């Protein structure tokens, strides 16, 4: 009944508090970041608080509260999987009509095991998924043998306990570190809580010896995890969009878990492209409560067994959003830690797109780079419309935006970032080579349709028909004595051969200036940035 569910959730919460340090110390897989116990506890604390606020409600309503609170409060890989387990249990055990039976408990454990496994993009044996499967199988066997509720619960608990001990024999990372799976041990605490309530006894799982995470050897060597960031967010989307998102996130990293339903999902992934992981969500729905944790910047000393290391998790102080058109340009901004909103000349993004991106990034403070004169007004409107602290650094071109993005530091304050990025923008000169779309008189002479124009800040400086000559002449117009670097962004149209000729001409025209070339893929034939 509802009282039993309340008691179970309270006992599980207390057990996680007691075992938190143990679970953290065992956390060597999938990333040895020492936070499994903390993440499971924080997830269950959300449940504990929600249940406490729903005193006196019936079992079915309380079950929905547990499922929703665990989804909304899920933290980390282990917390997201735990939320799916609690949801699977409550969907079966907390239906309307009759009190749950032994058969319902066995079915609920099987549902929880199946839901958890289906949520993980690349399931691995020797983890919490194996423990759940073994517990569910044992519960089914006890039911077929005529067991009652307490006996089915005991069978699941005993099987889960034994399964956790076997995880070190299955998964090489656990075997090498000499530990059991941390998430699996956490789930055994839940099975213990269920059995103890149904059997009317105290919980029996004791805190075991601490594992290697956080215990450094004197001569340790620091390692970097394969994927540097943990990204998680709530996503409001349709089921079809979530299926698309799963396929798009798979190539970006590992530890991908997506759980939820009814239009609200929790997404978790380890990746080296946090901005892209967030952008993909923007394409299928509305992400919120976004958290980006750094798995690599604060890696502690090498730990016992040569496997585990503790990582301090730090959220961004400032995020950055930029407008850019072209996949190559988007990749460049992403590599600098900036989330990209598609758009540019002739395809200016609406204010709503900018606000959506601002709200989606993890930090409460955001630097917005419009990267075109015509986008600056929309950027300022988006800053006013957002609930966050948004600073518009009024970049008027993509090259200015790249210079500003290169000065961006996620861990610095918004004031520091705004000053540094604005200074980088002021020190840059930018221009573009584009084709004329109509006849006109300009300061550089009469322009016919199809002519190539060298343009800077809306002013035509060069007119010609040879892209190599126009680019070189434009660079000469833009250059001042203290310029040291020219970056050439090649658009979607020019061939590699033509782009090579342009780059050579720029090096010849600007003696002493280094020239870098990137394939931006933008509509403009060439973008030039001098700094």
XYZ file of C-alpha atoms in Angstrom:
531
model
C 0.000 0.000 0.000
C 0.995 3.667 0.016
C 2.485 3.410 3.512
C 4.750 0.556 2.390
C 5.922 2.556 -0.623
C 6.662 5.566 1.583
C 8.617 3.396 3.987
C 10.559 1.756 1.148
C 11.536 5.100 -0.377
C 12.593 6.435 3.048
C 14.693 3.360 3.854
C 16.358 3.442 0.446
C 17.158 7.124 0.917
C 18.711 6.429 4.308
C 20.750 3.524 2.926
C 22.137 5.661 0.110
C 23.209 8.289 2.625
C 24.977 5.619 4.665
C 26.636 3.966 1.648
C 27.386 7.103 -0.413
C 31.146 7.169 0.217
C 31.401 3.433 -0.423
C 29.566 3.678 -3.741
C 31.646 6.673 -4.800
C 34.863 4.790 -4.026
C 33.752 1.825 -6.173
C 32.921 3.982 -9.189
C 35.461 2.905 -11.809
C 32.962 2.289 -14.653
C 31.865 3.705 -17.108
C 33.908 6.751 -16.036
C 35.851 6.603 -12.769
C 34.619 9.970 -11.558
C 33.713 8.946 -8.029
C 30.124 10.232 -8.052
C 27.813 7.202 -8.366
C 26.820 7.272 -4.695
C 26.271 11.013 -4.752
C 24.221 10.916 -7.946
C 21.998 8.083 -6.730
C 21.497 9.866 -3.403
C 20.620 13.194 -5.044
C 18.145 11.419 -7.318
C 16.531 9.670 -4.368
C 16.501 12.890 -2.350
C 14.264 14.383 -5.036
C 11.930 11.405 -4.535
C 12.132 11.683 -0.754
C 11.177 15.368 -0.814
C 8.334 14.828 -3.299
C 6.870 11.939 -1.291
C 7.040 13.991 1.908
C 4.976 16.695 0.234
C 2.249 14.206 -0.792
C 1.072 12.987 2.578
C -2.169 11.026 2.575
C -2.457 10.339 -1.161
C -3.437 6.929 -2.541
C -0.933 4.371 -3.848
C -1.514 5.117 -7.537
C -0.963 8.866 -7.072
C 2.069 8.295 -4.862
C 3.557 5.991 -7.502
C 3.207 8.698 -10.139
C 4.895 11.121 -7.748
C 7.861 8.769 -7.279
C 8.240 8.209 -11.024
C 8.008 11.899 -11.911
C 10.278 13.106 -9.100
C 12.984 10.567 -9.951
C 12.896 11.594 -13.608
C 13.083 15.313 -12.863
C 15.754 14.894 -10.190
C 17.937 12.274 -11.889
C 21.675 13.016 -11.702
C 24.416 11.307 -13.663
C 24.406 7.999 -15.467
C 23.485 6.036 -12.328
C 20.724 8.448 -11.319
C 19.111 8.337 -14.750
C 19.088 4.529 -14.699
C 17.688 4.590 -11.140
C 14.842 6.843 -12.285
C 13.944 4.300 -14.952
C 13.996 1.483 -12.378
C 11.665 3.376 -10.040
C 9.380 4.221 -12.920
C 9.176 0.573 -14.015
C 8.429 -0.574 -10.461
C 5.727 2.031 -9.870
C 3.997 1.481 -13.205
C 3.207 -2.099 -12.172
C 2.964 -1.911 -8.387
C 0.959 1.285 -8.113
C -1.969 0.644 -10.403
C -5.549 1.282 -9.354
C -7.890 -1.418 -8.147
C -6.215 -4.013 -5.957
C -3.210 -4.218 -3.651
C -0.096 -5.504 -5.426
C 0.450 -9.249 -5.322
C 3.567 -11.406 -5.454
C 2.975 -11.725 -9.188
C 2.862 -7.940 -9.498
C 6.182 -7.589 -7.678
C 7.850 -10.130 -9.977
C 6.403 -8.368 -12.999
C 7.486 -4.975 -11.664
C 11.082 -6.125 -11.207
C 11.096 -7.568 -14.719
C 9.662 -4.305 -16.065
C 12.282 -2.272 -14.216
C 15.104 -4.454 -15.540
C 13.789 -4.269 -19.091
C 13.174 -0.512 -19.032
C 16.650 0.176 -17.648
C 18.322 -1.965 -20.303
C 16.327 -0.445 -23.150
C 17.238 3.048 -21.975
C 20.995 2.434 -22.291
C 22.224 2.868 -25.858
C 25.103 0.378 -25.500
C 24.335 -2.004 -22.597
C 27.299 -3.685 -20.905
C 27.243 -6.846 -18.801
C 28.717 -6.821 -15.325
C 26.887 -3.586 -14.528
C 23.671 -2.594 -12.793
C 21.798 -3.963 -15.826
C 23.067 -7.460 -15.090
C 22.186 -7.137 -11.412
C 18.646 -6.049 -12.259
C 18.192 -8.897 -14.726
C 19.423 -11.499 -12.224
C 17.157 -10.137 -9.486
C 14.127 -10.167 -11.776
C 14.832 -13.719 -12.915
C 15.092 -14.893 -9.300
C 11.831 -13.137 -8.419
C 10.091 -14.950 -11.262
C 11.464 -18.302 -10.110
C 10.291 -17.655 -6.533
C 6.816 -16.771 -7.798
C 6.580 -19.961 -9.839
C 7.590 -21.903 -6.721
C 4.586 -20.444 -4.888
C 6.322 -17.654 -2.985
C 4.395 -14.780 -1.416
C 5.289 -11.089 -1.587
C 8.016 -11.260 1.045
C 9.528 -14.433 -0.427
C 9.636 -12.959 -3.940
C 11.298 -9.846 -2.537
C 13.839 -11.914 -0.613
C 14.723 -13.965 -3.691
C 15.298 -10.775 -5.703
C 17.455 -9.256 -2.977
C 19.595 -12.363 -2.489
C 20.071 -12.806 -6.236
C 20.992 -9.132 -6.646
C 23.528 -9.352 -3.821
C 25.160 -12.418 -5.417
C 25.078 -10.800 -8.853
C 26.950 -7.734 -7.586
C 29.734 -9.982 -6.296
C 30.005 -11.544 -9.762
C 30.323 -8.211 -11.572
C 34.053 -8.051 -10.818
C 34.443 -11.333 -12.733
C 32.549 -10.058 -15.788
C 33.713 -6.516 -16.448
C 37.478 -6.057 -17.011
C 37.546 -2.548 -15.498
C 36.086 -3.904 -12.255
C 38.347 -6.939 -12.247
C 41.454 -4.809 -12.736
C 40.431 -2.437 -9.936
C 39.304 -5.261 -7.620
C 35.838 -3.797 -6.996
C 32.181 -4.558 -7.688
C 29.905 -2.375 -9.793
C 28.905 0.741 -7.855
C 25.519 1.184 -9.527
C 24.713 -2.479 -9.026
C 25.527 -2.183 -5.326
C 23.224 0.846 -5.150
C 20.333 -1.092 -6.675
C 20.863 -3.903 -4.146
C 20.147 -1.304 -1.454
C 16.770 -0.719 -3.125
C 16.067 -4.471 -3.181
C 17.042 -4.645 0.486
C 14.647 -1.789 1.299
C 11.772 -3.517 -0.519
C 12.372 -6.827 1.242
C 12.820 -5.258 4.678
C 9.470 -3.452 4.444
C 7.549 -6.470 3.164
C 9.180 -8.846 5.664
C 8.902 -6.457 8.603
C 12.607 -6.435 9.464
C 15.572 -4.099 9.378
C 17.785 -3.711 6.316
C 20.806 -6.017 6.187
C 23.243 -4.577 3.641
C 26.342 -3.347 5.449
C 28.837 -0.741 4.298
C 31.750 -2.594 2.726
C 35.420 -1.682 2.360
C 36.147 1.430 0.321
C 37.347 1.023 -3.234
C 40.242 2.781 -4.958
C 38.583 5.968 -6.204
C 39.950 8.896 -4.272
C 42.848 6.919 -2.752
C 45.972 8.055 -4.555
C 49.267 6.301 -4.900
C 52.318 8.516 -4.293
C 53.768 8.078 -7.748
C 50.501 8.149 -9.640
C 50.095 9.285 -13.236
C 47.169 11.424 -14.253
C 44.920 10.151 -17.010
C 42.333 11.879 -19.165
C 39.001 10.163 -19.762
C 38.154 9.417 -23.368
C 35.201 11.806 -23.198
C 35.718 15.024 -21.285
C 32.150 16.139 -20.517
C 28.991 14.716 -19.006
C 25.889 16.351 -20.493
C 22.397 15.852 -19.115
C 19.101 17.657 -19.579
C 15.354 17.287 -19.442
C 13.812 17.209 -22.910
C 10.246 18.007 -23.884
C 9.705 16.185 -27.175
C 7.654 13.602 -29.039
C 8.687 9.941 -29.051
C 9.652 10.155 -32.727
C 11.986 13.061 -32.016
C 13.634 11.159 -29.161
C 14.368 8.249 -31.511
C 16.056 10.675 -33.908
C 18.008 12.230 -31.049
C 19.291 8.845 -29.895
C 20.707 8.134 -33.352
C 22.374 11.548 -33.501
C 23.927 11.343 -30.044
C 25.349 7.840 -30.464
C 28.335 8.968 -32.604
C 29.141 11.818 -30.188
C 30.248 9.748 -27.194
C 29.217 6.960 -24.846
C 27.191 6.278 -21.675
C 24.113 7.435 -23.596
C 20.933 6.930 -21.574
C 17.496 8.345 -22.465
C 14.560 7.655 -20.144
C 11.061 8.987 -19.645
C 7.825 9.188 -21.572
C 4.673 11.206 -22.013
C 6.559 14.059 -23.651
C 9.262 14.458 -20.964
C 12.604 12.648 -21.120
C 15.913 12.681 -19.269
C 18.996 12.563 -21.496
C 22.532 11.673 -20.339
C 25.679 11.299 -22.451
C 29.474 11.513 -22.087
C 30.991 13.441 -24.983
C 33.753 15.724 -26.193
C 31.153 17.875 -27.993
C 28.811 19.214 -25.284
C 27.585 22.036 -27.480
C 26.623 19.678 -30.273
C 24.880 17.337 -27.797
C 22.715 20.278 -26.725
C 22.161 21.520 -30.276
C 20.863 18.113 -31.344
C 18.215 18.376 -28.633
C 17.150 21.777 -29.960
C 16.423 20.096 -33.272
C 13.834 17.693 -31.850
C 12.325 19.457 -28.831
C 12.897 21.798 -25.908
C 15.780 20.976 -23.566
C 15.895 22.497 -20.079
C 17.650 22.044 -16.742
C 20.846 21.462 -18.708
C 23.944 20.446 -16.773
C 27.441 20.084 -18.240
C 30.017 18.490 -15.934
C 33.752 18.511 -16.618
C 35.143 14.986 -16.382
C 38.729 15.880 -17.207
C 39.893 19.293 -16.024
C 40.287 18.364 -12.360
C 41.435 14.779 -12.428
C 42.938 13.741 -9.107
C 46.008 11.579 -8.641
C 46.190 8.109 -10.104
C 44.496 5.583 -7.837
C 45.056 2.020 -6.684
C 44.896 -0.687 -9.378
C 45.856 1.745 -12.124
C 42.244 2.333 -13.124
C 40.328 4.697 -10.930
C 40.596 8.427 -10.564
C 38.440 10.978 -8.803
C 37.189 13.945 -10.807
C 35.805 17.126 -9.337
C 32.689 18.216 -11.226
C 32.533 21.912 -12.160
C 29.659 23.610 -13.950
C 30.262 26.406 -16.435
C 30.230 29.942 -15.054
C 29.444 31.313 -18.519
C 28.107 29.827 -21.747
C 28.356 31.239 -25.266
C 25.970 31.155 -28.230
C 26.861 32.202 -31.784
C 25.021 32.542 -35.086
C 26.743 30.893 -38.071
C 25.804 29.453 -41.441
C 27.884 26.515 -42.680
C 28.808 23.208 -41.095
C 32.518 24.009 -41.122
C 31.927 27.264 -39.271
C 29.661 25.456 -36.804
C 32.428 22.933 -36.098
C 34.918 25.734 -35.468
C 32.619 27.463 -32.970
C 31.800 24.180 -31.259
C 35.491 23.400 -30.904
C 35.776 26.678 -28.976
C 32.979 25.664 -26.609
C 30.224 27.714 -28.275
C 26.681 26.532 -29.091
C 25.627 27.433 -32.644
C 22.295 28.738 -33.937
C 22.064 28.261 -37.740
C 21.704 31.491 -39.688
C 23.447 34.368 -41.390
C 23.062 36.755 -44.331
C 19.707 36.154 -46.001
C 18.745 33.622 -43.345
C 18.649 35.602 -40.133
C 17.425 33.521 -37.178
C 14.259 34.683 -35.403
C 14.454 35.973 -31.848
C 12.690 32.812 -30.656
C 15.535 30.617 -31.938
C 18.092 32.722 -30.104
C 16.090 32.675 -26.872
C 15.648 28.909 -27.130
C 19.402 28.403 -27.497
C 20.139 30.795 -24.628
C 17.745 28.962 -22.320
C 19.195 25.605 -23.362
C 22.850 26.224 -22.504
C 23.911 25.200 -18.985
C 25.128 28.439 -17.421
C 22.951 31.225 -16.012
C 25.165 33.796 -17.753
C 25.496 33.770 -21.549
C 27.588 35.643 -24.129
C 25.707 36.013 -27.434
C 27.619 36.532 -30.706
C 25.307 37.657 -33.574
C 28.125 37.604 -36.168
C 26.292 39.850 -38.652
C 25.078 43.453 -38.589
C 21.516 42.404 -39.399
C 21.405 39.891 -36.526
C 22.517 42.344 -33.832
C 19.000 43.793 -33.240
C 17.483 40.308 -32.873
C 20.300 39.337 -30.509
C 19.546 42.334 -28.282
C 15.831 41.502 -28.283
C 16.649 37.903 -27.332
C 18.830 39.127 -24.470
C 15.940 41.223 -23.143
C 13.455 38.354 -23.551
C 15.574 35.759 -21.752
C 15.406 35.150 -18.016
C 19.191 34.712 -17.959
C 22.027 37.218 -17.713
C 22.780 37.670 -21.433
C 25.595 39.901 -22.740
C 25.600 40.692 -26.472
C 29.098 41.132 -27.872
C 28.037 42.827 -31.114
C 30.193 40.931 -33.598
C 29.296 42.051 -37.123
C 30.925 39.184 -39.009
C 31.869 35.551 -38.556
C 35.634 36.299 -38.455
C 34.991 38.754 -35.609
C 32.884 36.096 -33.930
C 35.635 33.496 -34.195
C 38.142 35.923 -32.678
C 35.727 36.572 -29.821
C 35.020 32.856 -29.357
C 38.757 32.152 -29.170
C 38.864 34.443 -26.119
C 35.933 32.663 -24.425
C 36.621 30.766 -21.180
C 33.648 28.802 -19.766
C 34.990 28.865 -16.214
C 35.487 32.646 -16.164
C 32.828 35.087 -15.001
C 30.507 36.784 -17.522
C 32.193 40.132 -16.827
C 35.640 38.695 -17.581
C 34.399 36.956 -20.729
C 32.557 40.013 -21.984
C 35.671 42.205 -21.601
C 38.008 39.679 -23.213
C 35.678 38.841 -26.106
C 34.854 42.486 -26.835
C 38.570 43.336 -26.875
C 39.252 40.479 -29.297
C 36.468 41.787 -31.548
C 37.863 45.329 -31.571
C 41.291 44.029 -32.563
C 39.919 42.153 -35.601
C 39.283 43.330 -39.164
C 36.900 41.329 -41.338
C 35.713 41.188 -44.917
C 34.070 38.856 -47.407
C 34.145 38.055 -51.093
C 30.616 37.728 -52.509
C 28.919 37.820 -55.901
C 26.880 40.906 -56.832
C 23.179 40.153 -57.344
C 22.279 43.404 -59.140
C 23.822 46.460 -60.799
C 24.768 49.369 -58.571
C 27.154 52.270 -58.161
C 29.588 51.882 -55.258
C 32.566 53.725 -53.849
C 34.739 51.178 -55.677
C 33.035 51.772 -59.030
C 30.117 50.478 -61.100
C 29.033 46.948 -60.213
C 27.334 44.554 -62.635
C 25.375 41.450 -61.677
C 27.802 38.543 -61.207
C 30.811 40.700 -60.339
C 32.828 39.670 -57.320
C 32.842 42.182 -54.479
C 35.257 42.631 -51.620
C 33.051 43.932 -48.809
C 33.766 45.033 -45.232
C 31.109 46.220 -42.762
C 28.613 46.740 -45.583
C 30.949 48.847 -47.725
C 32.217 47.643 -51.121
C 35.998 48.112 -51.198
C 36.975 46.005 -54.236
C 35.233 45.026 -57.495
C 36.526 42.432 -59.974
C 35.943 39.157 -61.757
C 38.863 37.101 -60.432
C 38.324 35.694 -56.914
C 42.070 35.438 -56.331
C 42.707 39.090 -57.156
C 39.606 40.348 -55.305
C 40.561 38.457 -52.132
C 44.153 39.696 -52.247
C 43.109 43.319 -52.875
C 40.531 43.128 -50.055
C 43.182 41.826 -47.647
C 45.461 44.738 -48.539
C 42.609 47.190 -47.848
C 41.925 45.630 -44.452
C 45.474 45.191 -43.219
C 47.099 47.457 -40.652
C 50.679 47.293 -39.388
C 50.014 45.235 -36.255
C 48.058 42.457 -37.964
C 49.828 39.109 -37.563
C 47.316 36.466 -38.648
C 44.788 36.163 -41.474
C 42.175 33.424 -41.340
C 40.517 32.464 -44.623
C 37.148 30.727 -44.401
C 36.324 29.014 -47.679
C 32.658 28.891 -48.645
C 30.569 26.070 -50.083
C 31.190 26.973 -53.753
C 34.972 27.314 -54.372
C 37.011 24.271 -55.324
C 40.025 23.208 -53.291
C 42.222 24.288 -56.210
C 40.783 27.821 -56.278
C 40.969 28.112 -52.485
C 44.636 27.111 -52.626
C 45.354 29.817 -55.183
C 43.589 32.404 -53.011
C 45.591 31.366 -49.961
C 48.858 31.622 -51.903
C 47.883 35.079 -53.185
C 47.090 36.242 -49.657
C 50.479 35.063 -48.378
C 52.186 36.930 -51.214
C 50.107 40.081 -50.698
C 50.585 40.211 -46.910
C 54.254 39.621 -46.352
C 54.935 38.660 -42.741
C 51.317 37.715 -41.975
C 50.527 34.064 -41.234
C 47.589 32.668 -43.245
C 45.322 29.886 -41.940
C 42.692 28.237 -44.136
C 39.450 26.570 -42.986
C 36.607 25.137 -45.045
C 33.656 27.014 -43.510
C 30.950 25.929 -45.940
C 29.179 29.309 -45.683
C 27.223 30.874 -48.602
C 29.783 33.697 -48.981
C 32.578 32.705 -51.353
C 35.301 33.719 -48.870
C 35.440 35.250 -45.412
C 38.638 36.967 -44.278
C 39.596 37.786 -40.721
C 42.719 39.702 -39.726
C 43.955 39.916 -36.144
